[in-house]
Every structure is written in C-alpha cells, then in structure tokens.
CSV table of N, CA and C in Angstrom, one decimal:
chain,number,residue,atom,x,y,z
J,25,GLN,N,-13.3,11.6,8.7
J,25,GLN,CA,-12.8,10.6,8.2
J,25,GLN,C,-11.5,10.8,7.2
J,26,VAL,N,-10.6,9.8,7.3
J,26,VAL,CA,-9.3,9.9,6.2
J,26,VAL,C,-9.9,9.6,5.1
J,27,GLN,N,-9.4,10.3,3.9
J,27,GLN,CA,-9.7,10.1,2.5
J,27,GLN,C,-8.1,9.9,2.1
J,28,LEU,N,-8.3,8.9,0.9
J,28,LEU,CA,-7.0,8.7,0.7
J,28,LEU,C,-7.3,8.4,-1.1
J,29,VAL,N,-6.2,8.7,-1.9
J,29,VAL,CA,-6.0,8.8,-3.2
J,29,VAL,C,-4.6,8.3,-3.7
J,30,GLU,N,-4.8,7.0,-4.3
J,30,GLU,CA,-3.7,6.5,-4.9
J,30,GLU,C,-3.1,7.1,-6.3
J,31,SER,N,-1.7,6.9,-6.6
J,31,SER,CA,-1.6,7.2,-7.9
J,31,SER,C,-0.1,6.4,-8.1
J,32,GLY,N,0.4,6.6,-9.4
J,32,GLY,CA,1.6,6.1,-9.7
J,32,GLY,C,1.8,4.9,-10.4
J,33,GLY,N,0.4,4.2,-10.5
J,33,GLY,CA,0.4,3.1,-11.4
J,33,GLY,C,0.5,3.4,-12.7
J,34,GLY,N,1.1,1.9,-13.4
J,34,GLY,CA,1.4,2.1,-14.7
J,34,GLY,C,1.6,0.6,-15.4
J,35,LEU,N,2.4,0.9,-16.9
J,35,LEU,CA,2.8,-0.5,-17.3
J,35,LEU,C,4.4,-0.6,-17.3
J,36,VAL,N,4.7,-1.8,-16.5
J,36,VAL,CA,6.4,-1.9,-16.6
J,36,VAL,C,6.4,-3.2,-17.1
J,37,GLN,N,7.7,-3.5,-17.4
J,37,GLN,CA,8.3,-4.8,-18.0
J,37,GLN,C,8.8,-5.6,-16.6
J,38,ALA,N,8.6,-7.0,-17.0
J,38,ALA,CA,9.0,-7.7,-15.7
J,38,ALA,C,10.4,-7.5,-15.1
J,39,GLY,N,10.8,-7.2,-13.9
J,39,GLY,CA,12.1,-7.0,-13.6
J,39,GLY,C,12.1,-5.3,-13.2
J,40,GLY,N,11.3,-4.6,-13.6
J,40,GLY,CA,11.1,-3.2,-13.5
J,40,GLY,C,10.6,-2.9,-12.2
J,41,SER,N,10.6,-1.4,-11.8
J,41,SER,CA,10.2,-1.1,-10.8
J,41,SER,C,9.2,0.3,-11.0
J,42,LEU,N,8.5,0.4,-10.1
J,42,LEU,CA,7.3,1.4,-10.0
J,42,LEU,C,7.1,1.8,-8.5
J,43,ARG,N,6.8,3.1,-8.4
J,43,ARG,CA,6.5,3.7,-7.2
J,43,ARG,C,5.2,4.2,-7.0
J,44,LEU,N,4.4,3.8,-6.2
J,44,LEU,CA,3.1,4.3,-6.0
J,44,LEU,C,3.1,5.2,-4.5
J,45,SER,N,2.0,6.3,-4.8
J,45,SER,CA,1.8,7.0,-3.9
J,45,SER,C,0.5,7.1,-3.3
J,46,CYS,N,0.1,7.5,-1.8
J,46,CYS,CA,-1.1,7.7,-1.5
J,46,CYS,C,-1.3,8.5,-0.6
J,47,ALA,N,-1.9,9.7,-1.3
J,47,ALA,CA,-2.1,11.2,-0.5
J,47,ALA,C,-3.3,11.1,0.6
J,48,ALA,N,-3.3,11.3,1.9
J,48,ALA,CA,-4.0,11.1,2.8
J,48,ALA,C,-4.5,12.7,3.3
J,49,SER,N,-5.9,12.9,3.8
J,49,SER,CA,-6.1,14.0,3.8
J,49,SER,C,-7.5,13.5,5.1
J,50,GLY,N,-7.8,14.5,6.0
J,50,GLY,CA,-8.6,14.5,6.9
J,50,GLY,C,-8.2,14.2,8.3
J,51,ARG,N,-8.5,13.3,9.1
J,51,ARG,CA,-7.9,12.7,10.4
J,51,ARG,C,-6.4,12.6,10.3
J,52,THR,N,-5.9,13.2,11.4
J,52,THR,CA,-4.5,13.2,11.9
J,52,THR,C,-4.0,11.4,12.1
J,53,PHE,N,-3.2,11.0,11.6
J,53,PHE,CA,-2.8,10.0,11.7
J,53,PHE,C,-1.6,9.9,12.9
J,54,SER,N,-2.3,10.1,14.2
J,54,SER,CA,-1.7,9.9,15.4
J,54,SER,C,-1.0,8.8,16.0
J,55,SER,N,-1.8,7.7,15.8
J,55,SER,CA,-1.5,6.6,16.5
J,55,SER,C,-1.9,5.3,15.6
J,56,GLY,N,-2.4,5.5,14.2
J,56,GLY,CA,-3.0,4.3,13.6
J,56,GLY,C,-1.6,4.0,12.7
J,57,SER,N,-2.4,3.1,11.5
J,57,SER,CA,-1.2,2.6,10.7
J,57,SER,C,-1.9,2.5,9.2
J,58,MET,N,-1.2,2.3,8.1
J,58,MET,CA,-1.7,2.4,6.9
J,58,MET,C,-1.0,1.3,6.2
J,59,GLY,N,-2.0,0.8,5.2
J,59,GLY,CA,-1.3,-0.4,4.4
J,59,GLY,C,-1.7,-0.7,2.9
J,60,TRP,N,-1.0,-1.1,2.4
J,60,TRP,CA,-1.0,-1.5,0.8
J,60,TRP,C,-1.7,-2.9,0.6
J,61,PHE,N,-2.7,-2.9,-0.2
J,61,PHE,CA,-3.3,-4.1,-0.6
J,61,PHE,C,-3.4,-3.9,-2.4
J,62,ARG,N,-3.6,-5.1,-2.8
J,62,ARG,CA,-3.8,-5.4,-4.2
J,62,ARG,C,-4.9,-6.5,-4.3
J,63,GLN,N,-5.4,-6.4,-5.5
J,63,GLN,CA,-6.4,-7.2,-6.0
J,63,GLN,C,-6.3,-7.2,-7.6
J,64,ALA,N,-6.3,-8.7,-7.9
J,64,ALA,CA,-5.6,-9.3,-9.4
J,64,ALA,C,-6.9,-9.6,-9.9
J,65,PRO,N,-7.3,-9.8,-11.4
J,65,PRO,CA,-8.4,-10.2,-11.8
J,65,PRO,C,-8.7,-11.5,-11.5
J,66,GLY,N,-10.1,-11.6,-10.9
J,66,GLY,CA,-10.6,-12.9,-10.6
J,66,GLY,C,-10.0,-13.3,-9.4
J,67,LYS,N,-9.4,-12.7,-8.3
J,67,LYS,CA,-8.7,-12.9,-7.1
J,67,LYS,C,-9.2,-12.0,-6.3
J,68,GLU,N,-9.2,-12.6,-5.0
J,68,GLU,CA,-9.4,-11.7,-3.9
J,68,GLU,C,-8.2,-10.7,-3.4
J,69,ARG,N,-9.0,-9.7,-2.7
J,69,ARG,CA,-7.8,-8.4,-2.1
J,69,ARG,C,-6.9,-9.3,-1.5
J,70,GLU,N,-5.7,-8.8,-1.6
J,70,GLU,CA,-4.4,-9.5,-0.8
J,70,GLU,C,-3.6,-8.5,-0.2
J,71,PHE,N,-3.6,-8.4,1.2
J,71,PHE,CA,-2.6,-7.8,1.9
J,71,PHE,C,-1.0,-7.7,1.6
J,72,ILE,N,-0.7,-6.8,1.0
J,72,ILE,CA,0.7,-6.5,0.9
J,72,ILE,C,1.8,-6.1,2.0
J,73,ALA,N,1.5,-5.1,2.3
J,73,ALA,CA,2.2,-4.4,3.6
J,73,ALA,C,1.5,-3.4,4.4
J,74,ARG,N,2.0,-2.9,5.3
J,74,ARG,CA,1.7,-2.0,6.5
J,74,ARG,C,2.4,-1.4,7.3
J,75,ILE,N,2.6,-0.2,7.4
J,75,ILE,CA,3.4,0.7,8.3
J,75,ILE,C,2.7,1.5,9.3
J,76,THR,N,3.1,1.4,10.4
J,76,THR,CA,2.5,2.5,11.8
J,76,THR,C,3.1,3.8,11.4
J,77,TRP,N,2.2,4.7,11.6
J,77,TRP,CA,2.2,6.0,11.3
J,77,TRP,C,3.4,6.8,12.4
J,78,ILE,N,3.2,6.5,13.5
J,78,ILE,CA,4.3,6.6,14.8
J,78,ILE,C,5.3,5.8,14.8
J,79,GLY,N,6.3,5.9,14.5
J,79,GLY,CA,7.5,4.9,14.7
J,79,GLY,C,8.0,4.2,13.2
J,80,GLY,N,7.0,4.0,12.1
J,80,GLY,CA,7.3,3.6,11.1
J,80,GLY,C,7.6,1.9,11.1
J,81,ASN,N,7.0,1.2,12.0
J,81,ASN,CA,7.2,-0.1,12.0
J,81,ASN,C,6.5,-0.4,10.9
J,82,THR,N,7.3,-1.7,10.1
J,82,THR,CA,6.7,-2.3,8.7
J,82,THR,C,6.5,-3.8,9.0
J,83,TYR,N,5.7,-4.4,8.2
J,83,TYR,CA,5.1,-5.5,7.9
J,83,TYR,C,5.0,-6.0,6.6
J,84,TYR,N,5.5,-7.1,6.0
J,84,TYR,CA,5.1,-7.2,4.6
J,84,TYR,C,4.8,-8.9,4.3
J,85,ALA,N,4.0,-8.9,3.5
J,85,ALA,CA,3.7,-10.3,3.1
J,85,ALA,C,4.7,-10.9,2.5
J,86,ASN,N,4.7,-12.3,2.5
J,86,ASN,CA,5.8,-13.0,2.0
J,86,ASN,C,5.9,-12.8,0.7
J,87,SER,N,5.0,-12.5,-0.3
J,87,SER,CA,4.9,-12.5,-1.4
J,87,SER,C,5.9,-11.1,-2.2
J,88,VAL,N,6.0,-10.4,-1.2
J,88,VAL,CA,6.5,-9.3,-1.5
J,88,VAL,C,7.7,-8.8,-0.9
J,89,LYS,N,8.0,-9.7,0.2
J,89,LYS,CA,9.2,-9.4,1.2
J,89,LYS,C,10.5,-9.5,0.3
J,90,GLY,N,11.4,-8.1,0.5
J,90,GLY,CA,12.6,-8.3,-0.1
J,90,GLY,C,12.3,-7.5,-1.4
J,91,ARG,N,11.3,-7.4,-2.0
J,91,ARG,CA,11.1,-6.8,-3.4
J,91,ARG,C,10.4,-5.3,-3.0
J,92,PHE,N,9.3,-5.3,-2.3
J,92,PHE,CA,8.5,-4.0,-2.0
J,92,PHE,C,8.9,-3.5,-0.7
J,93,THR,N,9.0,-2.0,-0.6
J,93,THR,CA,9.5,-1.4,0.4
J,93,THR,C,8.0,-0.3,0.8
J,94,ILE,N,7.5,-0.3,2.0
J,94,ILE,CA,6.8,0.8,2.4
J,94,ILE,C,7.2,1.7,3.1
J,95,SER,N,6.6,2.9,2.9
J,95,SER,CA,7.3,4.4,3.8
J,95,SER,C,6.3,5.1,3.6
J,96,ARG,N,6.3,6.3,4.7
J,96,ARG,CA,5.4,7.1,4.9
J,96,ARG,C,6.2,8.6,5.0
J,97,ASP,N,5.9,9.6,4.3
J,97,ASP,CA,6.1,10.8,5.0
J,97,ASP,C,5.3,11.8,5.8
J,98,SER,N,5.5,12.0,6.9
J,98,SER,CA,4.4,12.4,7.8
J,98,SER,C,4.0,13.8,7.6
J,99,ALA,N,5.1,14.8,7.3
J,99,ALA,CA,5.0,15.9,6.9
J,99,ALA,C,3.9,16.3,5.6
J,100,LYS,N,4.0,15.1,4.9
J,100,LYS,CA,3.5,15.3,3.4
J,100,LYS,C,2.0,14.7,3.6
J,101,ASN,N,1.8,13.7,4.9
J,101,ASN,CA,0.6,13.1,4.8
J,101,ASN,C,0.5,11.9,3.7
J,102,THR,N,1.7,11.5,3.3
J,102,THR,CA,1.9,10.6,2.1
J,102,THR,C,2.2,9.2,2.2
J,103,LEU,N,1.5,8.1,1.7
J,103,LEU,CA,1.9,6.9,1.9
J,103,LEU,C,2.6,6.5,0.6
J,104,TYR,N,3.9,5.6,0.5
J,104,TYR,CA,4.5,5.4,-0.6
J,104,TYR,C,4.7,3.6,-0.7
J,105,LEU,N,5.0,3.2,-1.8
J,105,LEU,CA,5.1,1.8,-1.8
J,105,LEU,C,6.0,1.6,-3.1
J,106,GLN,N,7.4,1.3,-2.8
J,106,GLN,CA,8.4,1.0,-4.0
J,106,GLN,C,8.4,-0.2,-4.4
J,107,MET,N,8.1,-0.6,-5.3
J,107,MET,CA,7.9,-1.7,-6.1
J,107,MET,C,9.1,-2.2,-6.8
J,108,ASN,N,10.2,-3.3,-6.4
J,108,ASN,CA,11.3,-3.4,-7.3
J,108,ASN,C,11.0,-4.9,-7.6
J,109,THR,N,11.8,-5.2,-8.5
J,109,THR,CA,11.8,-6.5,-9.1
J,109,THR,C,10.4,-7.4,-9.7
J,110,LEU,N,9.7,-6.4,-10.3
J,110,LEU,CA,8.3,-6.5,-10.4
J,110,LEU,C,8.2,-8.0,-11.3
J,111,LYS,N,7.0,-8.6,-10.9
J,111,LYS,CA,6.8,-9.8,-11.7
J,111,LYS,C,5.3,-9.8,-12.6
J,112,PRO,N,5.0,-10.4,-13.5
J,112,PRO,CA,3.6,-10.5,-14.0
J,112,PRO,C,2.8,-10.9,-12.7
J,113,ASP,N,2.9,-11.6,-11.9
J,113,ASP,CA,2.1,-11.9,-10.7
J,113,ASP,C,1.7,-10.7,-10.0
J,114,ASP,N,2.5,-9.8,-10.0
J,114,ASP,CA,2.1,-8.3,-9.4
J,114,ASP,C,0.9,-7.6,-10.2
J,115,THR,N,0.6,-7.8,-11.3
J,115,THR,CA,-0.4,-7.2,-11.9
J,115,THR,C,-1.7,-7.4,-11.0
J,116,ALA,N,-2.0,-5.9,-10.8
J,116,ALA,CA,-3.2,-5.7,-9.9
J,116,ALA,C,-3.7,-4.6,-9.6
J,117,VAL,N,-5.0,-4.1,-9.4
J,117,VAL,CA,-5.0,-2.7,-8.7
J,117,VAL,C,-4.6,-2.8,-7.4
J,118,TYR,N,-3.9,-1.6,-7.1
J,118,TYR,CA,-3.2,-1.4,-5.9
J,118,TYR,C,-4.2,-0.4,-5.2
J,119,TYR,N,-4.3,-0.7,-3.8
J,119,TYR,CA,-5.2,0.3,-2.9
J,119,TYR,C,-4.2,0.6,-1.6
J,120,CYS,N,-4.7,1.7,-1.2
J,120,CYS,CA,-3.9,2.4,0.3
J,120,CYS,C,-5.1,2.3,1.2
J,121,ALA,N,-4.9,1.8,2.4
J,121,ALA,CA,-6.0,1.6,3.4
J,121,ALA,C,-5.5,2.4,4.7
J,122,ALA,N,-6.1,2.7,5.6
J,122,ALA,CA,-5.6,3.4,6.8
J,122,ALA,C,-6.8,2.5,8.1
J,123,ARG,N,-6.2,2.5,9.3
J,123,ARG,CA,-6.9,1.9,10.3
J,123,ARG,C,-6.3,2.9,11.5
J,124,ARG,N,-7.3,3.0,12.6
J,124,ARG,CA,-7.0,3.7,13.7
J,124,ARG,C,-6.0,3.1,14.7
J,125,ASN,N,-6.0,1.7,15.0
J,125,ASN,CA,-5.1,0.9,15.3
J,125,ASN,C,-3.8,0.7,14.8
J,126,PRO,N,-2.7,0.5,15.4
J,126,PRO,CA,-1.2,0.5,14.7
J,126,PRO,C,-1.1,-0.9,14.2
J,127,LEU,N,-1.3,-1.8,14.9
J,127,LEU,CA,-1.0,-3.3,14.7
J,127,LEU,C,-2.2,-4.3,14.4
J,128,THR,N,-3.3,-3.8,14.6
J,128,THR,CA,-4.4,-4.8,14.7
J,128,THR,C,-5.4,-4.0,14.5
J,129,GLY,N,-6.7,-4.7,14.0
J,129,GLY,CA,-8.0,-4.1,13.7
J,129,GLY,C,-8.4,-3.7,12.0
J,130,PRO,N,-9.6,-3.6,11.7
J,130,PRO,CA,-9.6,-3.5,10.4
J,130,PRO,C,-9.3,-2.3,9.6
J,131,TYR,N,-8.9,-2.3,8.4
J,131,TYR,CA,-8.7,-1.0,7.4
J,131,TYR,C,-10.1,-0.6,6.9
J,132,ASP,N,-10.4,0.7,7.1
J,132,ASP,CA,-12.0,1.0,7.3
J,132,ASP,C,-11.9,2.3,6.3
J,133,ARG,N,-10.8,2.4,5.8
J,133,ARG,CA,-10.6,3.8,5.0
J,133,ARG,C,-9.9,3.5,3.7
J,134,TRP,N,-10.5,3.4,2.7
J,134,TRP,CA,-9.7,3.0,1.4
J,134,TRP,C,-9.6,4.0,0.2
J,135,GLY,N,-8.6,4.0,-0.3
J,135,GLY,CA,-8.4,4.7,-1.7
J,135,GLY,C,-9.3,4.2,-3.0
J,136,GLN,N,-9.2,4.8,-3.9
J,136,GLN,CA,-9.9,4.4,-4.9
J,136,GLN,C,-9.0,3.3,-5.9
J,137,GLY,N,-7.8,3.1,-5.7
J,137,GLY,CA,-7.0,2.0,-6.4
J,137,GLY,C,-6.1,2.9,-7.6
J,138,THR,N,-5.3,2.0,-7.8
J,138,THR,CA,-4.3,2.4,-9.0
J,138,THR,C,-3.8,1.3,-9.7
J,139,GLN,N,-4.0,1.0,-11.3
J,139,GLN,CA,-3.8,0.0,-11.7
J,139,GLN,C,-2.0,-0.2,-12.0
J,140,VAL,N,-1.5,-1.4,-11.8
J,140,VAL,CA,-0.4,-1.8,-12.0
J,140,VAL,C,-0.2,-2.7,-12.8
J,141,THR,N,0.4,-2.8,-14.1
J,141,THR,CA,0.3,-4.2,-14.9
J,141,THR,C,1.6,-4.4,-15.3
J,142,VAL,N,2.3,-5.6,-15.2
J,142,VAL,CA,3.7,-6.1,-15.6
J,142,VAL,C,3.9,-7.0,-16.5
J,143,SER,N,4.3,-6.7,-17.5
J,143,SER,CA,4.6,-7.5,-18.9
J,143,SER,C,5.5,-8.4,-18.7
J,144,SER,N,5.3,-9.4,-19.3
J,144,SER,CA,6.6,-10.7,-19.3
J,144,SER,C,7.4,-10.5,-20.5
C-alpha cells in the first residue's frame, strides 16, 4: 500500500503563500492519481485538487481555482500544493490522498494531515 506524509503547513497572513508537500512511499504510482483535500473546524472534508500521476492532468475545485496549483515530481515520489492568495477560509487541515484510477474512484490512501492557518 502507498504511504503518504504531508508537510509544509503553518501560519500565514491573508494574501500570503504556502507550499505543501506529500511524500509517497510503497506502491508505484503507475496509472493512478493523487489529490489534496482539506477539513476546516466543524466542516466536512473538502476536495481541493487532483493530478494524474502519468501525464499530469489536473483538476481543481472552484474554491481554489486560479489560486492553488497541484503538481508532482515523479522522480521524488512527491506531491505538491502551491497555495497563493490565501484567505482565512483556507484555514484547515490539509490531506493528500492517492487512488489507483487516474480519473475516478475512491481515494483510499491518506496522509496524516498538516495544519494551515490563515490570519486576517
């Protein structure tokens, strides 16, 4: 099974930027995809973005489109989320996840999460 570990969270002011990383180990990401999710206090977990491991096709939630960029480094088995123009509503625990199918299906491998706090 794929094991995922997020890092890079922290405290930033509104309008600032932050880059999250997700280191993956275990199963080779030959044809699947990886995604970023977040969960704010008292709210449900929310999809943010995903990228296919092969080809790098990306898809974003409307709430982050134009501000966040998902990317991956295949050689390093690492997923990234560049977050720009951060807003207080972006405050949440951010999780990376993996799935075997590139475009659909459940994300069944999850990291432990990293806290992102955006002050106003």
